[in-house]
Coordinates of C-alpha atoms in Angstrom, one line a residue:
M15 CA 4.9 15.3 17.8
T16 CA 4.0 12.0 19.6
S17 CA 5.7 8.6 19.3
L18 CA 4.2 5.3 18.2
P19 CA 5.7 2.0 18.3
T20 CA 8.2 1.4 15.5
R21 CA 9.3 -1.3 13.0
N22 CA 12.3 -1.3 10.4
I23 CA 12.3 -0.9 6.7
G24 CA 15.8 -1.4 5.5
P25 CA 18.0 1.2 7.2
F26 CA 14.9 3.3 8.5
T27 CA 12.9 3.0 11.7
V28 CA 9.4 4.0 11.1
S29 CA 6.0 4.0 12.8
A30 CA 4.6 0.6 12.7
I31 CA 1.5 1.8 10.9
G32 CA 2.2 4.3 8.2
L33 CA 0.0 6.3 5.8
G34 CA -0.9 5.6 2.4
C35 CA -1.5 8.7 0.7
M36 CA -2.9 7.5 -2.8
N37 CA -6.8 8.3 -2.0
L38 CA -6.0 12.0 -1.2
S39 CA -5.5 12.5 -4.8
H40 CA -6.3 9.4 -6.9
A41 CA -8.6 6.4 -7.7
Y42 CA -11.2 6.8 -4.7
L43 CA -14.1 9.1 -4.5
P44 CA -14.9 11.4 -3.0
R45 CA -11.7 13.2 -2.5
P46 CA -10.9 15.7 0.1
D47 CA -10.2 19.3 -1.0
A48 CA -6.5 20.4 -0.8
A49 CA -6.9 22.2 2.8
D50 CA -8.4 19.0 4.2
A51 CA -5.8 16.8 2.5
E52 CA -3.2 19.1 3.9
R53 CA -4.5 19.1 7.3
L54 CA -4.7 15.3 7.4
L55 CA -1.1 14.9 6.4
R56 CA 0.1 17.6 9.0
H57 CA -2.0 15.7 11.7
A58 CA -0.7 12.3 10.9
L59 CA 2.9 13.8 11.4
D60 CA 1.8 15.5 14.7
V61 CA 0.5 12.2 16.2
G62 CA 3.5 9.9 15.3
V63 CA 3.2 8.6 11.7
T64 CA 6.6 8.6 10.4
F65 CA 6.2 6.7 7.4
F66 CA 4.4 8.3 4.1
D67 CA 3.8 6.6 0.8
T68 CA 3.1 8.1 -2.4
A69 CA 3.9 7.3 -6.2
A70 CA 4.2 9.2 -9.5
L71 CA 1.0 7.4 -10.6
Y72 CA -1.3 8.9 -7.9
G73 CA -3.2 11.9 -9.6
F74 CA -0.3 11.7 -12.2
G75 CA 1.9 13.5 -10.0
A76 CA -0.4 15.4 -8.0
N77 CA -0.1 13.4 -4.8
E78 CA 3.7 14.0 -4.9
E79 CA 3.0 17.7 -5.3
L80 CA 0.6 17.5 -2.3
L81 CA 3.3 15.9 -0.2
G82 CA 5.9 18.3 -1.4
R83 CA 4.1 21.5 -0.5
T84 CA 2.8 20.2 2.9
L85 CA 5.3 18.1 4.7
M86 CA 8.8 19.0 3.5
D87 CA 9.3 21.8 6.1
R88 CA 9.5 19.0 8.6
R89 CA 11.4 16.7 6.2
D90 CA 13.8 15.1 9.0
E91 CA 10.8 13.9 10.9
F92 CA 9.7 10.9 8.4
T93 CA 10.6 8.5 5.9
L94 CA 9.3 9.3 2.5
A95 CA 8.5 6.4 -0.1
S96 CA 7.5 7.1 -3.7
K97 CA 7.3 4.8 -6.9
C98 CA 8.0 4.6 -10.6
V99 CA 7.4 2.5 -13.6
L100 CA 3.6 2.6 -13.3
G101 CA 2.6 6.1 -14.3
E102 CA 1.3 8.5 -17.0
I103 CA 2.0 7.6 -20.4
D104 CA 0.5 9.6 -23.3
G105 CA -2.2 10.8 -20.7
K106 CA -3.0 7.1 -19.6
R107 CA -2.0 4.6 -17.0
G108 CA 1.0 2.5 -18.4
L109 CA 4.1 0.7 -17.6
D110 CA 7.7 1.5 -18.5
G111 CA 10.5 -0.1 -16.5
S112 CA 13.3 0.8 -18.8
P113 CA 16.3 2.5 -17.0
A114 CA 15.7 5.6 -19.1
A115 CA 12.1 5.9 -18.2
I116 CA 13.1 5.2 -14.3
T117 CA 15.7 7.9 -14.4
R118 CA 13.4 10.6 -15.9
V119 CA 10.6 9.7 -13.4
L120 CA 12.8 10.0 -10.5
E121 CA 13.7 13.4 -11.6
D122 CA 10.2 14.4 -11.9
S123 CA 9.3 12.9 -8.5
L124 CA 12.2 14.9 -6.8
R125 CA 11.0 18.0 -8.3
R126 CA 7.3 17.5 -7.4
L127 CA 8.2 16.5 -3.8
K128 CA 10.6 19.4 -3.4
V129 CA 13.3 17.2 -2.2
D130 CA 16.8 16.0 -3.6
Y131 CA 16.5 12.6 -1.8
I132 CA 13.8 10.0 -1.5
D133 CA 14.3 7.5 1.3
L134 CA 12.5 4.4 -0.3
Y135 CA 12.0 4.2 -4.1
Y136 CA 9.8 1.4 -5.4
L137 CA 9.5 -0.3 -8.8
H138 CA 5.6 0.0 -8.7
R139 CA 5.0 -2.9 -11.1
L140 CA 7.1 -5.4 -13.0
D141 CA 7.4 -4.4 -16.7
P142 CA 7.5 -7.7 -18.4
K143 CA 9.3 -6.1 -21.3
V144 CA 12.3 -5.3 -19.3
P145 CA 14.4 -7.7 -17.2
I146 CA 14.0 -6.8 -13.4
E147 CA 17.7 -6.7 -13.2
E148 CA 17.8 -3.7 -15.6
S149 CA 15.2 -1.9 -13.7
V150 CA 16.9 -2.6 -10.2
G151 CA 20.1 -1.4 -11.8
A152 CA 18.5 2.0 -12.7
L153 CA 17.8 2.4 -9.0
V154 CA 21.1 1.4 -8.1
R155 CA 22.4 4.1 -10.0
G156 CA 20.0 6.5 -8.2
I157 CA 21.5 5.3 -4.9
E158 CA 25.0 6.0 -6.2
A159 CA 23.9 9.6 -7.2
G160 CA 22.6 10.2 -3.9
K161 CA 19.1 10.5 -4.9
I162 CA 17.5 7.2 -3.4
G163 CA 18.2 5.7 -0.1
A164 CA 16.9 2.2 -0.5
I165 CA 15.0 0.2 -3.1
G166 CA 11.6 -1.4 -3.0
L167 CA 9.5 -3.4 -5.1
S168 CA 5.5 -3.6 -5.5
E169 CA 3.1 -6.4 -6.4
M170 CA 5.9 -8.9 -7.2
S171 CA 6.5 -12.5 -6.7
A172 CA 8.9 -14.2 -4.3
A173 CA 11.0 -15.3 -7.5
T174 CA 11.3 -11.7 -8.9
L175 CA 12.3 -10.7 -5.2
R176 CA 15.1 -12.9 -5.4
R177 CA 16.2 -12.0 -8.8
A178 CA 16.2 -8.3 -7.7
H179 CA 17.8 -8.9 -4.4
A180 CA 20.8 -10.5 -6.2
V181 CA 21.3 -7.3 -7.8
H182 CA 21.0 -5.0 -4.7
P183 CA 19.5 -5.7 -1.3
I184 CA 15.7 -4.9 -1.4
A185 CA 14.5 -2.9 1.6
A186 CA 10.7 -3.4 1.1
M187 CA 8.1 -5.4 -0.8
Q188 CA 4.6 -3.6 -1.1
T189 CA 1.7 -5.7 -1.9
E190 CA -1.9 -5.7 -1.3
Y191 CA -2.4 -7.7 2.0
S192 CA -5.5 -7.8 4.2
P193 CA -7.8 -10.8 5.6
W194 CA -9.5 -10.9 2.2
V195 CA -6.2 -10.8 0.0
R196 CA -3.8 -13.4 1.5
N197 CA -1.7 -14.1 -1.4
P198 CA 1.4 -12.9 0.3
E199 CA 1.3 -15.9 2.5
I200 CA 1.7 -18.2 -0.5
A201 CA 5.4 -17.3 -0.8
V202 CA 6.5 -13.8 -0.7
L203 CA 5.9 -12.9 3.0
D204 CA 8.4 -15.7 4.0
A205 CA 10.8 -14.8 1.2
C206 CA 10.9 -11.2 2.7
A207 CA 11.5 -12.5 6.2
E208 CA 14.3 -14.6 4.9
L209 CA 16.0 -11.9 3.0
G210 CA 15.5 -9.2 5.6
T211 CA 13.1 -7.3 3.4
A212 CA 10.2 -5.5 5.1
F213 CA 6.8 -6.1 3.9
V214 CA 4.5 -3.0 3.4
A215 CA 0.9 -4.0 3.2
F216 CA -1.2 -1.6 1.1
S217 CA -5.0 -1.7 1.2
P218 CA -4.9 -3.4 4.6
L219 CA -8.8 -2.6 5.2
G220 CA -10.0 -4.1 1.7
R221 CA -10.1 -0.6 0.2
G222 CA -12.4 0.6 2.7
L223 CA -14.9 -2.3 2.6
L224 CA -13.6 -4.2 5.4
A225 CA -13.6 -1.1 7.5
G226 CA -17.2 -0.6 6.9
N227 CA -16.9 2.7 5.0
P228 CA -20.2 3.3 3.3
N229 CA -18.4 4.9 0.3
A230 CA -16.8 1.6 -0.6
A231 CA -20.1 -0.1 -0.8
N232 CA -21.9 2.7 -2.7
L233 CA -19.4 3.9 -5.2
L234 CA -19.5 7.1 -7.2
P235 CA -19.1 6.9 -10.8
G236 CA -15.3 7.1 -11.6
D237 CA -14.2 5.5 -8.5
I238 CA -11.7 2.7 -9.4
R239 CA -13.1 0.2 -7.1
G240 CA -16.2 0.2 -9.5
S241 CA -14.0 -1.8 -11.9
M242 CA -13.1 -4.4 -9.3
P243 CA -15.2 -7.5 -9.3
R244 CA -15.4 -7.7 -5.4
F245 CA -17.3 -4.5 -5.4
Q246 CA -19.7 -5.5 -8.2
Q247 CA -22.9 -7.5 -7.8
P248 CA -23.4 -10.4 -7.0
H249 CA -19.9 -10.6 -5.4
L250 CA -20.4 -7.4 -3.3
E251 CA -23.6 -8.9 -1.4
A252 CA -21.7 -12.0 -0.6
N253 CA -18.7 -10.0 0.6
L254 CA -20.8 -7.7 2.8
Q255 CA -22.3 -10.8 4.4
L256 CA -18.6 -11.7 5.3
I257 CA -17.7 -8.4 6.4
A258 CA -20.8 -8.4 8.6
Q259 CA -19.1 -11.4 10.5
L260 CA -15.9 -9.6 10.9
K261 CA -17.8 -6.7 12.4
G262 CA -19.3 -9.1 14.6
L263 CA -16.0 -10.3 16.0
A264 CA -14.8 -6.6 16.4
D265 CA -17.8 -5.7 18.4
Q266 CA -17.1 -8.7 20.7
A267 CA -13.7 -7.4 21.3
D268 CA -14.7 -3.7 21.7
C269 CA -12.8 -2.5 18.8
T270 CA -13.4 -1.4 15.1
A271 CA -13.2 -3.7 12.3
A272 CA -10.4 -1.6 10.9
Q273 CA -8.4 -2.0 14.2
L274 CA -8.9 -5.7 14.0
C275 CA -7.7 -6.0 10.5
L276 CA -4.5 -4.0 11.4
A277 CA -4.0 -6.0 14.5
W278 CA -4.1 -9.1 12.3
L279 CA -1.6 -7.8 9.9
L280 CA 0.7 -6.7 12.5
A281 CA 0.6 -10.2 14.3
K282 CA 1.9 -11.7 10.8
G283 CA 5.6 -10.8 11.6
D284 CA 7.5 -8.0 13.0
H285 CA 8.7 -7.2 9.4
V286 CA 5.1 -6.3 8.3
V287 CA 4.2 -2.5 8.1
P288 CA 0.4 -1.7 7.1
I289 CA -0.1 1.6 5.3
P290 CA -3.8 2.3 5.5
G291 CA -5.2 5.2 3.6
T292 CA -7.9 7.6 4.9
T293 CA -9.3 11.1 4.2
S294 CA -10.7 11.3 7.8
I295 CA -8.6 12.5 10.8
A296 CA -10.9 10.6 13.2
H297 CA -10.4 7.4 11.2
L298 CA -6.7 7.7 11.2
D299 CA -6.7 8.3 14.9
K300 CA -8.7 5.2 15.5
D301 CA -6.4 3.2 13.2
L302 CA -3.2 4.3 15.2
A303 CA -5.0 3.3 18.5
T304 CA -4.4 -0.3 17.3
L305 CA -1.2 0.1 18.5
S306 CA -2.0 0.9 22.0
R307 CA -3.6 -2.3 23.1
A308 CA -2.8 -6.1 23.3
W309 CA -4.6 -8.5 20.9
P310 CA -5.3 -12.0 22.0
A311 CA -4.0 -14.8 19.9
D312 CA -7.6 -16.4 19.7
L313 CA -8.9 -13.2 18.3
I314 CA -6.5 -13.2 15.5
A315 CA -7.1 -16.9 14.9
A316 CA -10.7 -16.2 14.4
V317 CA -10.0 -13.6 11.6
D318 CA -7.8 -16.3 10.0
D319 CA -10.6 -18.8 10.3
L320 CA -13.3 -16.3 8.9
F321 CA -11.3 -15.3 5.8
S322 CA -9.9 -18.5 4.3
F323 CA -8.2 -17.9 0.9
D324 CA -11.4 -18.7 -0.8
A325 CA -13.9 -16.9 1.3
P326 CA -14.1 -13.6 -0.6
S327 CA -16.4 -13.6 -3.7
G328 CA -14.8 -12.6 -6.9
P329 CA -11.2 -11.7 -8.2
R330 CA -9.5 -8.7 -6.7
Y331 CA -8.6 -7.1 -9.9
P332 CA -10.2 -6.7 -13.3
R333 CA -8.5 -8.4 -16.1
E334 CA -6.2 -5.5 -17.3
A335 CA -4.9 -4.7 -13.7
Q336 CA -4.4 -8.5 -13.0
A337 CA -2.0 -8.7 -16.1
Q338 CA 0.2 -5.9 -14.3
V339 CA 0.9 -7.9 -11.2
D340 CA 3.5 -10.6 -10.7
T341 CA 2.3 -11.8 -7.4
E342 CA 1.4 -15.4 -6.7
T343 CA -2.0 -16.9 -6.9
W344 CA -3.6 -19.8 -5.0
A345 CA -4.9 -22.9 -6.6
G346 CA -8.4 -22.2 -7.8
E347 CA -8.4 -18.5 -7.5
P348 CA -10.6 -16.6 -9.9
L349 CA -8.5 -14.2 -11.8
V350 CA -11.0 -12.8 -14.4

């Protein structure tokens, strides 16, 4: 196992770039077969990734099972994160932030992961029917029972973070953050820095589109991105033109567009930890190579200038998914 630069999430020291595991089992197509997914996970650990992120939602438990059978013989080498609240309800995606549901899903996650302890356990979404204090309280009881190490939130606002933090310190906030989704800069990124909460950036490569992944521009039927307005015409064509300019910046800097996006995120604060997902070992290695070079401030500033808040075309979520997030929106942001 090699070592990478590190950052802190609560009591844990993790590789400065982690691995989002969702697309090995869920949401995006094509998916790798089991052997390839297992090979990628083992390779990530071998090359120094020490932060792996999964959730009960992903594949309705299949992703947790994948990690459980693949990595747990090396359990002491990495920090494990999973999530509850957003998951399978009567065979469909749904929210249940009640303490009883959280307790039940935690037990299911422990079983699927083949562990008795999850380092970082997130509330995947805010359930508007349940006060955040009650949901956090259920996780505090998980800590007291020795089943959880630290508490995280996902896709929530600065105000909700502060309410949750008043109940128990919140180790991490996980939210979509990339050059084309800059909503965390409205309030929650600064709130995290103030409270000592790490900010975990999911989809740091624009769900593959910013990285130039051809699968992201030519989606297969059933790929969840097909429901997202930014991947639909006429928005897609406008966004591809914007991304071509990003590639131009990357070419001038002799790097990949993915590396430039990751460098941009890492420059946003020492408390920011991106978790790109990939099904390709080659892409993973290139992403991690971001950590091995210096990035000039003027190049990072050029990405800022290119991706103003209103530069991308279209909302980031369809109506139903947007209704399940608690994140801040900027004035004039298209939401439907």
